[in-house]
Short mmCIF file of N, CA and C and ligand atoms in Angstrom, two decimals:
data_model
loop_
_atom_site.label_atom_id
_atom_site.label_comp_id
_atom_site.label_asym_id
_atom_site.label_seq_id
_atom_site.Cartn_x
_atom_site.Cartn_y
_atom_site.Cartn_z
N UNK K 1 91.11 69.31 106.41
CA UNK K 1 91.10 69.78 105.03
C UNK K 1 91.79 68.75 104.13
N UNK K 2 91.31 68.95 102.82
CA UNK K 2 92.02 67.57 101.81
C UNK K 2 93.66 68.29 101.55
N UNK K 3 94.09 67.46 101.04
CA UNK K 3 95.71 67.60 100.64
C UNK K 3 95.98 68.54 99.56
N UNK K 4 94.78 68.53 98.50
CA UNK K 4 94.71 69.46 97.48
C UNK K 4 94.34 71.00 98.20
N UNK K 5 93.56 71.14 98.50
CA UNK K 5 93.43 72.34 99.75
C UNK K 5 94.42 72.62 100.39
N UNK K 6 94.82 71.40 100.85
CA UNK K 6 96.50 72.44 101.95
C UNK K 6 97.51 72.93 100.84
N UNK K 7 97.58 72.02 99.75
CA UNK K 7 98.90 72.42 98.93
C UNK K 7 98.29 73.90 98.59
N UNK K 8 97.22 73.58 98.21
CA UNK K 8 96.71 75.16 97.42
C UNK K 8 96.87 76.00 98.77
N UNK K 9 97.04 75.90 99.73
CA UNK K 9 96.98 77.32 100.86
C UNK K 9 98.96 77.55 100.94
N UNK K 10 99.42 76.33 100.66
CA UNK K 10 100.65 76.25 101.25
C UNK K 10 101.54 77.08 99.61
N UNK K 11 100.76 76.70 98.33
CA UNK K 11 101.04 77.89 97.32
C UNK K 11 100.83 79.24 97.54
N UNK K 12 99.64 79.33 98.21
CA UNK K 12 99.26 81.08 98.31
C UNK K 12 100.22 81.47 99.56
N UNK K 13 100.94 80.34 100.38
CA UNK K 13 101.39 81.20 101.34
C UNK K 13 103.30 81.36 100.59
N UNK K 14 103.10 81.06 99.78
CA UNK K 14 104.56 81.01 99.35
C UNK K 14 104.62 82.81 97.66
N UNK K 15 103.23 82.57 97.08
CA UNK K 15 102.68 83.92 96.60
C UNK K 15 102.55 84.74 97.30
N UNK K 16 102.05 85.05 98.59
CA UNK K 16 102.49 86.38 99.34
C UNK K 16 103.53 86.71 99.50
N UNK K 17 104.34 85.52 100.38
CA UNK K 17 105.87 85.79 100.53
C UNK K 17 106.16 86.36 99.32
N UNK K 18 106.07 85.97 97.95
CA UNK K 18 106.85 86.24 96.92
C UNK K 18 106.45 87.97 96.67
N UNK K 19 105.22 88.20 96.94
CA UNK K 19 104.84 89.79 96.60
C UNK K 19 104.95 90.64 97.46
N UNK K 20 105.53 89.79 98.87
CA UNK K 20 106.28 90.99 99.90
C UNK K 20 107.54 91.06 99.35
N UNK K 21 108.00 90.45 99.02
CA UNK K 21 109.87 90.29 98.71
C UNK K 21 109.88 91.02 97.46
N UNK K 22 108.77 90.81 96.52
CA UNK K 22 109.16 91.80 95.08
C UNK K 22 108.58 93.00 95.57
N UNK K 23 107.78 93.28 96.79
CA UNK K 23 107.54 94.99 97.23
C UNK K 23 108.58 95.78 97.75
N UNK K 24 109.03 94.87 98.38
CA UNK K 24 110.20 95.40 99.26
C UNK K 24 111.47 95.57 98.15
N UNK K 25 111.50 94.75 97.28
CA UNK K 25 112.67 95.34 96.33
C UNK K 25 112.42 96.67 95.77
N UNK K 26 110.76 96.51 95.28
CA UNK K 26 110.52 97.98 94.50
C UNK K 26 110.82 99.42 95.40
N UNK K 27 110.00 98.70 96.80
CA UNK K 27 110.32 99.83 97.65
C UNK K 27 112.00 100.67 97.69
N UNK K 28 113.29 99.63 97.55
CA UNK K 28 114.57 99.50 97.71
C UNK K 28 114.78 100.75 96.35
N UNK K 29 114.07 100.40 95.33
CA UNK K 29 115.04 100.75 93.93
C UNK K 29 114.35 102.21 94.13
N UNK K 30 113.07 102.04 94.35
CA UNK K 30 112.46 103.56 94.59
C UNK K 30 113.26 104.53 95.27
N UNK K 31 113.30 103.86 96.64
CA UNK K 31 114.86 105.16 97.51
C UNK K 31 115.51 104.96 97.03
N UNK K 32 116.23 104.78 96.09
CA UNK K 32 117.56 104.67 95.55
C UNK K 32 117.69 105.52 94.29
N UNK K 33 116.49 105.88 93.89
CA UNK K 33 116.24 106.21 92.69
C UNK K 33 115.40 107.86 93.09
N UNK K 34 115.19 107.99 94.39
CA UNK K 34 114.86 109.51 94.95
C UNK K 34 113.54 109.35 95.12
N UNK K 35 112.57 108.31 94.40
CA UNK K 35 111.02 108.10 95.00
C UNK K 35 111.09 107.82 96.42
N UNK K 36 110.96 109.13 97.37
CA UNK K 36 110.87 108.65 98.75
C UNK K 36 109.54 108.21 99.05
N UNK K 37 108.13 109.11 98.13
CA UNK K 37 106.79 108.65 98.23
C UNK K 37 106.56 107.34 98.12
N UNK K 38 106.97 107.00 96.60
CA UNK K 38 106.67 105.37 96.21
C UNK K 38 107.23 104.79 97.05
N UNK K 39 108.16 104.68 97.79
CA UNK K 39 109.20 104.13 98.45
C UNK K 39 108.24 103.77 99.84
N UNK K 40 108.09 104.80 100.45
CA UNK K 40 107.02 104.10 101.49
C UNK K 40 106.27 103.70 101.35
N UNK K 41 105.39 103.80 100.31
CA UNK K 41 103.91 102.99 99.38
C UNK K 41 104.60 101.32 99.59
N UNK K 42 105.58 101.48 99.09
CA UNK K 42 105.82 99.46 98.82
C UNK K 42 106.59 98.85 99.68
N UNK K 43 107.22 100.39 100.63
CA UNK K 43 107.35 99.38 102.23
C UNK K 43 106.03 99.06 102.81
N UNK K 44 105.33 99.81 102.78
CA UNK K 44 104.18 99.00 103.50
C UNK K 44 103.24 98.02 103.22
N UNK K 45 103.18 98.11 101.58
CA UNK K 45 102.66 97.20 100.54
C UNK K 45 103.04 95.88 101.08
N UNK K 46 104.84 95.80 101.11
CA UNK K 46 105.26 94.49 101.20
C UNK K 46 105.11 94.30 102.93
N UNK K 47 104.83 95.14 103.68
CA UNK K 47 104.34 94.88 105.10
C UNK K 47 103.08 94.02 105.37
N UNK K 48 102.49 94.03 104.42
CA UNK K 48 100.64 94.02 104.00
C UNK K 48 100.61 92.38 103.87
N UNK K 49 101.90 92.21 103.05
CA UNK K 49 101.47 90.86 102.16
C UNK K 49 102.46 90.21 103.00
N UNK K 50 103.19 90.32 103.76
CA UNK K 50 103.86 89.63 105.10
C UNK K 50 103.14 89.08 105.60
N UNK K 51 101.59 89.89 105.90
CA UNK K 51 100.60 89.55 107.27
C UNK K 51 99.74 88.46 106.38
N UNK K 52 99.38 89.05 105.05
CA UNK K 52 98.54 87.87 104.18
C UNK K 52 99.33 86.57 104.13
N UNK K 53 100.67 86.63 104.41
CA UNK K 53 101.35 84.99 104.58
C UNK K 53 101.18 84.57 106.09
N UNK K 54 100.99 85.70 107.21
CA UNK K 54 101.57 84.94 108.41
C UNK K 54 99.95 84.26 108.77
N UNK K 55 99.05 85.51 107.80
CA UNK K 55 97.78 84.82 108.71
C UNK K 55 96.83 83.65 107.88
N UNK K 56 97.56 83.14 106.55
CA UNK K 56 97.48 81.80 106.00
C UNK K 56 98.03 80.81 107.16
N UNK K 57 99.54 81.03 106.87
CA UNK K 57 100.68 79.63 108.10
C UNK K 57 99.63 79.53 109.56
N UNK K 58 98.89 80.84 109.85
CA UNK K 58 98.15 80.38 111.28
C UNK K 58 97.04 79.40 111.19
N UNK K 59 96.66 80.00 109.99
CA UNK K 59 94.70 79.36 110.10
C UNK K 59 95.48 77.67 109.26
N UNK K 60 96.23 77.80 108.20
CA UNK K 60 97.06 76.02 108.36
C UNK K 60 97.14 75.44 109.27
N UNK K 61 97.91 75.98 110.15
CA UNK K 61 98.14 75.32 112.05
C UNK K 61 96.94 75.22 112.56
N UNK K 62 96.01 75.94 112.52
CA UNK K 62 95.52 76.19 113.42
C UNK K 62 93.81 74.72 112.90
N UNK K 63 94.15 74.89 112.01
CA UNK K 63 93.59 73.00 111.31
C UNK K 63 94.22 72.35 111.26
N UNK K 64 95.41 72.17 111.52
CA UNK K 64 95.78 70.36 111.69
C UNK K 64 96.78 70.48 110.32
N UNK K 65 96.68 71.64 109.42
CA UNK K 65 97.39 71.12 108.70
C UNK K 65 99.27 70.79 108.37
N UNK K 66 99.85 70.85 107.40
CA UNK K 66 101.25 70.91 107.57
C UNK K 66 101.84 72.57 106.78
N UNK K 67 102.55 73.35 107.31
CA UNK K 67 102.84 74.23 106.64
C UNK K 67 104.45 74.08 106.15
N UNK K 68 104.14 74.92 105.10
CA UNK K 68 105.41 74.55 104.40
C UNK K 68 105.85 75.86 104.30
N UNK K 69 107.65 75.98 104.98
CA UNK K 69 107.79 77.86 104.40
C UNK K 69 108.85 77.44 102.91
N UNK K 70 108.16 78.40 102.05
CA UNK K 70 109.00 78.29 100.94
C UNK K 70 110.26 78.96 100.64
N UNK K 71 110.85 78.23 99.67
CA UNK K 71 112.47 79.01 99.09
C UNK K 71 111.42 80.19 97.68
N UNK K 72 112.04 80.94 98.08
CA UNK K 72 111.62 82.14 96.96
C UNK K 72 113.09 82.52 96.34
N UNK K 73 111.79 82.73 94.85
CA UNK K 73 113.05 83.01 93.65
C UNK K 73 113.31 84.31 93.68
N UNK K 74 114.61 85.04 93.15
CA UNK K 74 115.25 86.38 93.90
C UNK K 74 113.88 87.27 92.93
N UNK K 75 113.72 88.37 93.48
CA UNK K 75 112.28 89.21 93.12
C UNK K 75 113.15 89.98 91.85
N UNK K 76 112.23 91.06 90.93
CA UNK K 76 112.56 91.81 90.33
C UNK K 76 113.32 92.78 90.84
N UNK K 77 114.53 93.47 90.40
CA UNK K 77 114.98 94.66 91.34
C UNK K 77 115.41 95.43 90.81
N UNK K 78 115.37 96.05 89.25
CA UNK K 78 115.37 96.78 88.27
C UNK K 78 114.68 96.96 87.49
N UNK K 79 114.22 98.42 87.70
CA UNK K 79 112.93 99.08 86.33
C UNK K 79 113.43 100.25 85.68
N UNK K 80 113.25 100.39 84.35
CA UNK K 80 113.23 101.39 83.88
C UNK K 80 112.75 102.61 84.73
N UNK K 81 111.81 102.66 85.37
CA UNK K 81 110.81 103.96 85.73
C UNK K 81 109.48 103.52 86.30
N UNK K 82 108.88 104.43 86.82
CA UNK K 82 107.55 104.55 87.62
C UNK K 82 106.47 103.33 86.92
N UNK K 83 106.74 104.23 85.55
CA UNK K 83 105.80 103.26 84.94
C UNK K 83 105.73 101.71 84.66
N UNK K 84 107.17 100.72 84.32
CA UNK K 84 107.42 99.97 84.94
C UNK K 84 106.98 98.99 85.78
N UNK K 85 107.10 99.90 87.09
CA UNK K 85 107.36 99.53 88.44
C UNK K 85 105.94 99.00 88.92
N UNK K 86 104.98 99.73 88.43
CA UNK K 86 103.33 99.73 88.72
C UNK K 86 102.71 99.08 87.69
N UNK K 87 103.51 98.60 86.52
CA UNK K 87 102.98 97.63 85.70
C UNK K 87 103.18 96.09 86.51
N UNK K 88 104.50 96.27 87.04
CA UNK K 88 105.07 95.17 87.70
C UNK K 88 103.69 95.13 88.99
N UNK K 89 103.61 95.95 89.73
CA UNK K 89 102.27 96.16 90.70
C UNK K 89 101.51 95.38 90.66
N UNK K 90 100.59 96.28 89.34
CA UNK K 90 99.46 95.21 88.55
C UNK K 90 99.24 94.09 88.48
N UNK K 91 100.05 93.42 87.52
CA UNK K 91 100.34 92.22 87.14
C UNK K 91 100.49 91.12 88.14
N UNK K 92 101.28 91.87 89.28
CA UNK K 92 101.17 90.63 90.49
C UNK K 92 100.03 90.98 91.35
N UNK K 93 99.57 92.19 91.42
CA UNK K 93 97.96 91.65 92.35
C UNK K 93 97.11 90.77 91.08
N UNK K 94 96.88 90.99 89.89
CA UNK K 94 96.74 90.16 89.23
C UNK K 94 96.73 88.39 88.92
N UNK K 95 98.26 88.44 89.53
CA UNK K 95 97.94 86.93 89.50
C UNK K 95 97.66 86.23 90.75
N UNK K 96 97.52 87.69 92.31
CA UNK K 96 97.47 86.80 93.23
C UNK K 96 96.14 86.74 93.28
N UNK K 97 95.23 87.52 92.64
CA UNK K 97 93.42 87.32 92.38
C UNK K 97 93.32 85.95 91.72
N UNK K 98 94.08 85.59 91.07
CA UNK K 98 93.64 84.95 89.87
C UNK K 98 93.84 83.24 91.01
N UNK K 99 94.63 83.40 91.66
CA UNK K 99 95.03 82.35 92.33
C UNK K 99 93.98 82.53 93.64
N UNK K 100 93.61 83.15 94.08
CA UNK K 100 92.73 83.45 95.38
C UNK K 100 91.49 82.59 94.57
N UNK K 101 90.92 83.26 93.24
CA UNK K 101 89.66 82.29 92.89
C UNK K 101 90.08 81.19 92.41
N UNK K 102 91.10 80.58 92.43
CA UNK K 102 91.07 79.17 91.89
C UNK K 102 91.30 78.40 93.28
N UNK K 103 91.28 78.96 94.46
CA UNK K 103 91.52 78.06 95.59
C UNK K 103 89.82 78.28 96.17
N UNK K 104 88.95 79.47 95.35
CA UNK K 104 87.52 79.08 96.09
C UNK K 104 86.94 78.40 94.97
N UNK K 105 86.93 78.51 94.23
CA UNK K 105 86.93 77.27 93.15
C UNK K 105 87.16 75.98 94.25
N UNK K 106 87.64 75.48 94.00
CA UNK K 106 88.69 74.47 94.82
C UNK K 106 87.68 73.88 96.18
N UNK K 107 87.45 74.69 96.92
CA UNK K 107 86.76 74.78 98.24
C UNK K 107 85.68 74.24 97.88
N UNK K 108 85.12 74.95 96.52
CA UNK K 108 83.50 74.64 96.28
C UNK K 108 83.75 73.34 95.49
N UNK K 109 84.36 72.87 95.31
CA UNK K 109 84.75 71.99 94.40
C UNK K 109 84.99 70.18 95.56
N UNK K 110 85.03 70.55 96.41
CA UNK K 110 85.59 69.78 98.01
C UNK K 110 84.83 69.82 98.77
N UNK K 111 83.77 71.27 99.05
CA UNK K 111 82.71 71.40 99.96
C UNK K 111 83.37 71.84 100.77
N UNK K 112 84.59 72.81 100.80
CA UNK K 112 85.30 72.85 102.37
C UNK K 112 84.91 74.26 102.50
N UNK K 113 83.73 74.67 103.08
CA UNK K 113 83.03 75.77 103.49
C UNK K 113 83.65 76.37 104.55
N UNK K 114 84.67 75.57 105.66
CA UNK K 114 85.56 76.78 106.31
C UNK K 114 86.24 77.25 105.63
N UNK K 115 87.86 76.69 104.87
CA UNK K 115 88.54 77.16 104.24
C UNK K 115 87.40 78.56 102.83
N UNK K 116 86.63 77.77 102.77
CA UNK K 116 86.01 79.07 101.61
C UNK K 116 85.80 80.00 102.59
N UNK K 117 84.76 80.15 103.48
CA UNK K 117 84.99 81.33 104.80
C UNK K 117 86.06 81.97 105.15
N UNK K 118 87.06 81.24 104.92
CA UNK K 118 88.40 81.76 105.68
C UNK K 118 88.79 82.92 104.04
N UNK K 119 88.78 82.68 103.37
CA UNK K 119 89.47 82.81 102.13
C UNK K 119 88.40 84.23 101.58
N UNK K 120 87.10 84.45 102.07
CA UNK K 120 86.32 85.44 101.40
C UNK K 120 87.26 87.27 101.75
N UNK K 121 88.07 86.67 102.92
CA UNK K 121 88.89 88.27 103.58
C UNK K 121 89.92 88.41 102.45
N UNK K 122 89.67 87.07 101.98
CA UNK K 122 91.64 87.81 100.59
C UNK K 122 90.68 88.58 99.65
N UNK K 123 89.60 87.57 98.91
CA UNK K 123 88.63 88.35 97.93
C UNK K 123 88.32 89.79 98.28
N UNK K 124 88.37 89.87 99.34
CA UNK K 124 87.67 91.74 99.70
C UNK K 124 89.64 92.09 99.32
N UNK K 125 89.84 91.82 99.95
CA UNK K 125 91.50 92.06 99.83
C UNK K 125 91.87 92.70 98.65
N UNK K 126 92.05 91.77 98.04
CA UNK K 126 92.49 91.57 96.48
C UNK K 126 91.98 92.54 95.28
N UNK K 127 90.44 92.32 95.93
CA UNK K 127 89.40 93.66 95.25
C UNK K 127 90.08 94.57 95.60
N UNK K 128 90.30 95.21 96.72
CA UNK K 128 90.62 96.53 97.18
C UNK K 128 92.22 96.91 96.67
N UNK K 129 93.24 95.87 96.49
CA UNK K 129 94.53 96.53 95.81
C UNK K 129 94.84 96.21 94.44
N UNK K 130 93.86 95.12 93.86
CA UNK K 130 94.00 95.76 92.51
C UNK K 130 93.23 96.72 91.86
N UNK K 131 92.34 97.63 92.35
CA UNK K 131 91.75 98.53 92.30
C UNK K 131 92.70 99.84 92.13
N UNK K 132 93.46 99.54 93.46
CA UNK K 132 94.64 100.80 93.60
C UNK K 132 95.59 101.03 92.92
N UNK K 133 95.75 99.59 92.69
CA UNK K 133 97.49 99.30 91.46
C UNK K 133 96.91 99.86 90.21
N UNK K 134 95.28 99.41 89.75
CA UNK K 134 94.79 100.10 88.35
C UNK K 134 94.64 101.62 88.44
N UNK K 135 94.13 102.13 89.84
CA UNK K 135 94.17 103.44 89.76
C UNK K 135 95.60 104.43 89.56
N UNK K 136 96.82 103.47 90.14
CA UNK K 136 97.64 104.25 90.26
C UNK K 136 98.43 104.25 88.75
N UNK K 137 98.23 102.95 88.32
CA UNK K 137 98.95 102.64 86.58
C UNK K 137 98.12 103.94 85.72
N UNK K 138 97.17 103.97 86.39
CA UNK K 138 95.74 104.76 85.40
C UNK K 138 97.00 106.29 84.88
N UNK K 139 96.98 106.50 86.30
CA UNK K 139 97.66 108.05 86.39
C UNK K 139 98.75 107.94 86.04
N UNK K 140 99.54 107.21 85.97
CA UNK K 140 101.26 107.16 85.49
C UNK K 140 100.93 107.27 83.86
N UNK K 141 99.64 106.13 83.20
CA UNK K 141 99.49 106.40 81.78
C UNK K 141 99.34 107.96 81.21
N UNK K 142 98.44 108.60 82.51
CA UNK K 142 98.34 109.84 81.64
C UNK K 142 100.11 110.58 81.99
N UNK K 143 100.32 110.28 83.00
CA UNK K 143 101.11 111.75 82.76
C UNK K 143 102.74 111.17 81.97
N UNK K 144 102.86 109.73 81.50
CA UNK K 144 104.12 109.64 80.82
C UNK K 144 104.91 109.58 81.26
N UNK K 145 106.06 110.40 80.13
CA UNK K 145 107.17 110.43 80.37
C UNK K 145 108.21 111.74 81.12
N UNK K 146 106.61 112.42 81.68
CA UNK K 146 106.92 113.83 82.42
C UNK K 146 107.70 113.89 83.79
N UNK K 147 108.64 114.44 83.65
CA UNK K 147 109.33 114.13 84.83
C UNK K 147 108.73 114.73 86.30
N UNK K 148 108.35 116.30 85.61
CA UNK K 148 107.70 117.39 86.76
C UNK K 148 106.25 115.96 87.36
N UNK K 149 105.56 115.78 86.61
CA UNK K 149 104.46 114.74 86.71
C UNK K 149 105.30 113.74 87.72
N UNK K 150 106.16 113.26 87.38
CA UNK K 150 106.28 111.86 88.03
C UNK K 150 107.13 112.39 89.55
N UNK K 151 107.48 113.57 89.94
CA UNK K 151 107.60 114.40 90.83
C UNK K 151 106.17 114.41 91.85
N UNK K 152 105.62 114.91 91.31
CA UNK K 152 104.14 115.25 92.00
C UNK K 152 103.76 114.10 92.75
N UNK K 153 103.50 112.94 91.20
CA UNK K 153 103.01 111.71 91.80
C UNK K 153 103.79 111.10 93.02
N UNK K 154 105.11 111.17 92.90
CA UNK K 154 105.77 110.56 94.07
C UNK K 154 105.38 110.98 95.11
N UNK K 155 105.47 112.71 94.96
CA UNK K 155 104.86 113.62 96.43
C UNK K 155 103.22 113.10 96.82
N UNK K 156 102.62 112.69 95.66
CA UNK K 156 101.29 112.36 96.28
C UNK K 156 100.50 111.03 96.65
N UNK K 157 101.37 109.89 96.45
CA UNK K 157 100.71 108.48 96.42
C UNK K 157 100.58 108.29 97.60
N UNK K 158 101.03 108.71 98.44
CA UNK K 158 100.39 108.30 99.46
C UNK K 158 99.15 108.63 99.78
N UNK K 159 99.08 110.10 99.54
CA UNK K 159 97.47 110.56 99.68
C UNK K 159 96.56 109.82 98.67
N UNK K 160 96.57 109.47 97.82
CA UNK K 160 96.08 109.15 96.99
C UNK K 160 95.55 107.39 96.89
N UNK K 161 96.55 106.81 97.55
CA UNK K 161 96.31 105.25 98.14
C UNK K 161 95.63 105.47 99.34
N UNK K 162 95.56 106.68 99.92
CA UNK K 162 94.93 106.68 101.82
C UNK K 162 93.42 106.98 101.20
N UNK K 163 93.13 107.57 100.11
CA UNK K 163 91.98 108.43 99.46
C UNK K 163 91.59 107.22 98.92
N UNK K 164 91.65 106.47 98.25
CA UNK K 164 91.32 105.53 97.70
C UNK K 164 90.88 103.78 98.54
N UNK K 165 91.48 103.90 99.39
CA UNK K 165 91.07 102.76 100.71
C UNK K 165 89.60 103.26 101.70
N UNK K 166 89.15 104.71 101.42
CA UNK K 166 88.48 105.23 102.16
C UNK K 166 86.98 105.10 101.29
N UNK K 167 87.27 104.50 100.14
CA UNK K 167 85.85 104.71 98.98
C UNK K 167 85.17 103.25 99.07
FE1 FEO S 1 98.18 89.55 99.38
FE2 FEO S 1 97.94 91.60 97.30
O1 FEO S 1 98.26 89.86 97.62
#
């Protein structure tokens, strides 16, 4: 693979790291804050995007290339509230889409038809949780600043992320 290709894999593997470490904080402030629902939602979230780094560093190795583990900057670890927290969500599956197509960009741009092969599993990926982060922001918009509401929702995201992976 060219050098521009590895740096670009060796960025996305340093963007996962970064959106496990800001899940796992949200997950932190959530129990702390009595969201035991949300709370397991973004332990496993940031479980998710662990594996999207470990199984970049493999398929690097596993071409010849050089992997690099990165220093990450300390994550967010204070929100106002729910709503917040899932804006914060958004916004980073957001920019890790935005970075997934600029590395197949990139591929097509080089001709490197493995790395683009390798890279079509984040695109399904990426589709599938910013889908969830919009569905779940969707519902926090309607119900506000309701506390009974933001009760429920806690009691129900999980069903509701398990319901939503199944469509
Ligand atoms: Fe692996 Fe959702 O970024």
């Amino acid at each position: 693979m060219t050098t521009s290709i590895e740096q670009l894999l060796n960025n996305q593997i340093k963007y996962e790291a970064q959106a496990s470490m800001q899940y796992l904080a949200m997950a932190s402030w959530s129990d702390a804050n009595g969201y035991n629902g949300v709370a397991d939602f973004f332990y496993s979230q940031s479980e998710e995007e662990r594996l999207h780094m470990t199984k970049l560093v493999k398929f690097v190795n596993e071409r010849g290339g050089k992997v690099i583990i990165p220093e990450l900057k300390a994550p967010k670890s204070n929100f106002e509230g729910l709503n917040e927290l899932f804006e914060k969500f958004l916004n980073s599956e957001i920019f890790v889409t935005e970075q997934i197509n600029h590395i197949i960009y990139e591929c097509l741009e080089h001709k490197d038809y493995n790395v683009h092969n390798f890279m079509q599993w984040y695109v399904t990926e990426q589709l599938e949780e910013e889908a969830m982060a919009r569905t779940l922001l969707d519902k926090l918009n309607i119900i506000g600043n309701d506390k009974s509401g933001h009760y429920l929702f806690d009691r129900d995201i999980n069903a509701i992320a398990a319901s939503q992976q199944k469509e």
